[in-house]
XYZ file of C-alpha atoms in Angstrom:
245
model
C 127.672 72.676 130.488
C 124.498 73.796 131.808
C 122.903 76.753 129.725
C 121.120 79.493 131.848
C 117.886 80.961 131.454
C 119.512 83.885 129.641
C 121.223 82.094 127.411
C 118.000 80.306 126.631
C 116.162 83.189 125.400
C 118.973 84.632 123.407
C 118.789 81.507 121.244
C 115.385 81.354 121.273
C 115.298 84.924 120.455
C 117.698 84.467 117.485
C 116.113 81.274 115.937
C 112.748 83.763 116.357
C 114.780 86.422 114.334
C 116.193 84.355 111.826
C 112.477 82.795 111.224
C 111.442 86.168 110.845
C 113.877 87.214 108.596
C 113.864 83.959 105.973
C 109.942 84.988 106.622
C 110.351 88.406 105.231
C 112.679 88.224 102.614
C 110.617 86.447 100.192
C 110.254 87.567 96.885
C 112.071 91.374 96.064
C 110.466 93.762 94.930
C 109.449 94.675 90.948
C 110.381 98.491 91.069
C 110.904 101.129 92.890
C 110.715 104.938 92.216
C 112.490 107.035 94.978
C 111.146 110.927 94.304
C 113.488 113.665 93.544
C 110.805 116.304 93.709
C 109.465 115.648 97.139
C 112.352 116.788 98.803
C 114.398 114.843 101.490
C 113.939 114.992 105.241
C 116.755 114.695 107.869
C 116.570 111.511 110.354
C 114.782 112.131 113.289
C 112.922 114.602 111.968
C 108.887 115.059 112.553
C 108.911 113.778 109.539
C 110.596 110.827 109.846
C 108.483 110.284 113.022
C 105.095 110.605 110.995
C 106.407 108.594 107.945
C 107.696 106.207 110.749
C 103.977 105.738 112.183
C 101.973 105.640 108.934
C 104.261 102.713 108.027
C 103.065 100.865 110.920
C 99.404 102.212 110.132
C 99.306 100.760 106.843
C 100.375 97.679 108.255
C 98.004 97.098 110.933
C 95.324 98.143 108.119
C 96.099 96.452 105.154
C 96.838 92.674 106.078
C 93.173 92.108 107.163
C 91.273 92.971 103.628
C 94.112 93.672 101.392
C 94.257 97.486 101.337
C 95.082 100.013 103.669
C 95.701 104.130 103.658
C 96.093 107.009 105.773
C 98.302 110.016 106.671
C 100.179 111.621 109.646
C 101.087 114.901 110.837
C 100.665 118.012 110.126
C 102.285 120.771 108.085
C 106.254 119.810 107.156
C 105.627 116.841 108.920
C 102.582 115.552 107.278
C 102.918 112.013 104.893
C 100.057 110.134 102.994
C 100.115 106.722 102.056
C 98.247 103.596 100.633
C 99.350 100.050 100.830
C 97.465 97.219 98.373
C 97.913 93.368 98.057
C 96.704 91.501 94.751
C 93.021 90.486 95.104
C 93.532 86.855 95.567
C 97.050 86.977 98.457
C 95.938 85.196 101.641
C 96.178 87.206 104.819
C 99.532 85.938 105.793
C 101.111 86.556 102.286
C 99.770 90.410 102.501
C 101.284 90.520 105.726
C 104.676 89.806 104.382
C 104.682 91.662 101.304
C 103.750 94.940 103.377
C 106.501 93.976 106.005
C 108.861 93.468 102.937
C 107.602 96.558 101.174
C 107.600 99.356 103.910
C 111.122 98.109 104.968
C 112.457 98.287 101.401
C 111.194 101.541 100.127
C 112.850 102.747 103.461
C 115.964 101.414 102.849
C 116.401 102.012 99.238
C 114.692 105.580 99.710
C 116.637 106.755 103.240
C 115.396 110.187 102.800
C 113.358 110.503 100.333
C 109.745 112.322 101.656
C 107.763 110.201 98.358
C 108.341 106.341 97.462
C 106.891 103.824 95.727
C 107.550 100.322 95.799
C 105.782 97.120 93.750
C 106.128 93.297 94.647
C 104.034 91.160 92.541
C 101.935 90.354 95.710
C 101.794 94.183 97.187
C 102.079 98.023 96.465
C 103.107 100.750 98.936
C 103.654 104.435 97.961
C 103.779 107.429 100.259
C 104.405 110.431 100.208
C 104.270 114.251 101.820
C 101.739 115.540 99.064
C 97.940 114.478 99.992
C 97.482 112.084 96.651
C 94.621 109.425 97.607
C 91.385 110.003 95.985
C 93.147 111.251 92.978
C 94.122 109.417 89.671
C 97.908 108.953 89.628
C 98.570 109.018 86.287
C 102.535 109.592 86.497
C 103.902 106.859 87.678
C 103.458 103.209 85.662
C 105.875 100.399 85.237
C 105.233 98.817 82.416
C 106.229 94.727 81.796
C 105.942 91.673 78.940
C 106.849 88.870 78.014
C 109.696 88.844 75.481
C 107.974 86.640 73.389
C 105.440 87.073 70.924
C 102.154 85.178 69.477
C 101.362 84.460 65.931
C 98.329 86.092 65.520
C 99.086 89.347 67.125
C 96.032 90.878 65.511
C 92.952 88.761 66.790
C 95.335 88.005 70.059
C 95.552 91.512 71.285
C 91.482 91.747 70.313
C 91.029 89.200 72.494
C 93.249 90.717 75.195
C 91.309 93.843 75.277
C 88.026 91.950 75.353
C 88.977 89.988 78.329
C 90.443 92.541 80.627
C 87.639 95.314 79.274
C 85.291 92.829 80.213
C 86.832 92.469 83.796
C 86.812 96.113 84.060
C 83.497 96.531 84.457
C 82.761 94.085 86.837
C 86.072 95.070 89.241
C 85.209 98.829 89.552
C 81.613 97.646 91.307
C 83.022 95.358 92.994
C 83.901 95.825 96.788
C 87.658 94.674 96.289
C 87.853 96.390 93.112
C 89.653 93.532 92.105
C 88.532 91.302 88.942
C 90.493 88.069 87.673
C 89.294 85.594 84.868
C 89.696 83.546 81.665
C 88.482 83.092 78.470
C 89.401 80.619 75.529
C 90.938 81.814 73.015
C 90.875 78.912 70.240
C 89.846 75.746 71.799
C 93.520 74.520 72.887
C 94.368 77.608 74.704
C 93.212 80.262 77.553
C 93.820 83.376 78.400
C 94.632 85.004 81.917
C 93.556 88.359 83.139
C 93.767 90.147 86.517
C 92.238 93.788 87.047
C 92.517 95.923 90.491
C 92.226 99.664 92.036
C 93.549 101.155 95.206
C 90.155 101.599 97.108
C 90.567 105.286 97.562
C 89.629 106.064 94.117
C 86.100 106.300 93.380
C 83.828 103.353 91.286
C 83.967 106.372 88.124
C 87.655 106.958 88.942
C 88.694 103.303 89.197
C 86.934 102.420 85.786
C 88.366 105.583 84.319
C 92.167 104.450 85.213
C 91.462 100.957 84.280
C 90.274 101.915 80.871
C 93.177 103.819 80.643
C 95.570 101.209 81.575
C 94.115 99.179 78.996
C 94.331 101.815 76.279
C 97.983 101.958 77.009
C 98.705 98.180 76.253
C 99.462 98.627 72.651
C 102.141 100.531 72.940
C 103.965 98.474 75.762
C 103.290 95.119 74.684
C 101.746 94.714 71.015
C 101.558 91.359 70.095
C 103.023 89.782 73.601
C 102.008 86.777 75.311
C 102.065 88.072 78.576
C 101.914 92.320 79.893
C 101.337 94.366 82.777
C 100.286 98.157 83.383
C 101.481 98.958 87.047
C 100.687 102.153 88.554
C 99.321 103.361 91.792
C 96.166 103.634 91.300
C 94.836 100.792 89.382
C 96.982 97.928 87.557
C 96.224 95.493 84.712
C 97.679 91.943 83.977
C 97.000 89.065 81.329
C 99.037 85.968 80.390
C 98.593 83.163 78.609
C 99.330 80.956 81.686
C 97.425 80.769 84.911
C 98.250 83.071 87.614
C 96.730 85.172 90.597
C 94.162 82.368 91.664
C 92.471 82.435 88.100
């Protein structure tokens, strides 16, 4: 049978769409928070509309250097939002995880006028209260590894030194982002990854870094492996390499 032009671009179209989709699935997401004190907006609202064009904003913003933010609207309708991929994601990867993330926190927050969503690649919160610049101190996900080292003592010394250490070279920096190593007995390393959203200020970004750190005891004393995820700034170390380090 001979196929017609149409029926040439529907396939084409839906080998394009299925590309896209394996493309976008990738890896789901860490958490989610859907606010309950926001409110809700109705679909097809002005809000919708300005939530629907910041999405696409942050998109077209982050995937070139790895963090975007802005806001639409005014009044009922206005929305704020940032979007940030881990220091070391290529281009391409940031591209998906923000595809993957603005599509998820839509879906799993329908009407919701404040989400936040984390992928280990990529962050993306919004929401109708104008947050960035400010220290977001309310929202953290907190992670470890189940297992613990032997010398929890020096180990979480160490831990501290490390991501301290990385700290104060990130909140200079123009990424904000630090990542590094140090040895910890001869046969074995440690991992560390640092990073702020760039709306916060160099003080602020330190300030919500040290913070993160302080909080480490009490989430993962004595663990090989621990994160501090918030929406500001985040902290990782393992004792395996990750993130490029």
């Amino acid at each position: 049978n001979k196929m017609s032009s149409s029926d040439h671009i529907f396939i084409v179209g839906v080998l394009f769409f299925l590309h896209f989709v394996q493309m976008v699935i990738g890896d789901g997401p860490l958490y989610h928070i859907c606010s309950t004190t926001s409110g809700n907006f109705t679909r097809y609202s002005p809000y919708e509309h300005s939530l629907n064009k910041l999405m696409g904003e942050l998109y077209y913003k982050t995937s070139p250097n790895g963090f975007g933010m802005g806001s639409m609207g005014q009044y009922e309708a206005h929305t704020s939002g940032l979007s940030l991929c881990r220091g070391d994601v290529s281009q391409k990867d940031c591209m998906t995880c923000v595809v993957n993330a603005s599509a998820e926190i839509r879906r799993r927050c329908p009407s919701n006028k404040a989400g936040i969503i984390w992928y280990d690649q990529c962050l993306l919160k919004y929401s109708s209260n104008d947050f960035l610049g400010q220290i977001d101190n309310q929202n953290r996900l907190y992670m470890w590894n189940l297992n613990n080292v032997s010398d929890p003592s020096s180990f979480n010394a160490e831990t501290k030194r490390l991501l301290s250490g990385l700290s104060n070279t990130a909140y200079n920096a123009p990424k904000m982002y630090a990542a590094g190593a140090l040895d910890l007995d001869g046969l074995r390393k440690l991992y560390g990854l640092v990073q702020c959203t760039r709306d916060l200020s160099s003080v602020d970004c330190k300030t919500c870094l040290d913070g993160a750190i302080s909080e480490l005891p009490s989430c993962c004393d004595g663990k090989r492996g621990g994160r501090v995820l918030g929406t500001s700034c985040n902290i990782r170390y393992e004792i395996y390499p990750f993130a490029g380090v």
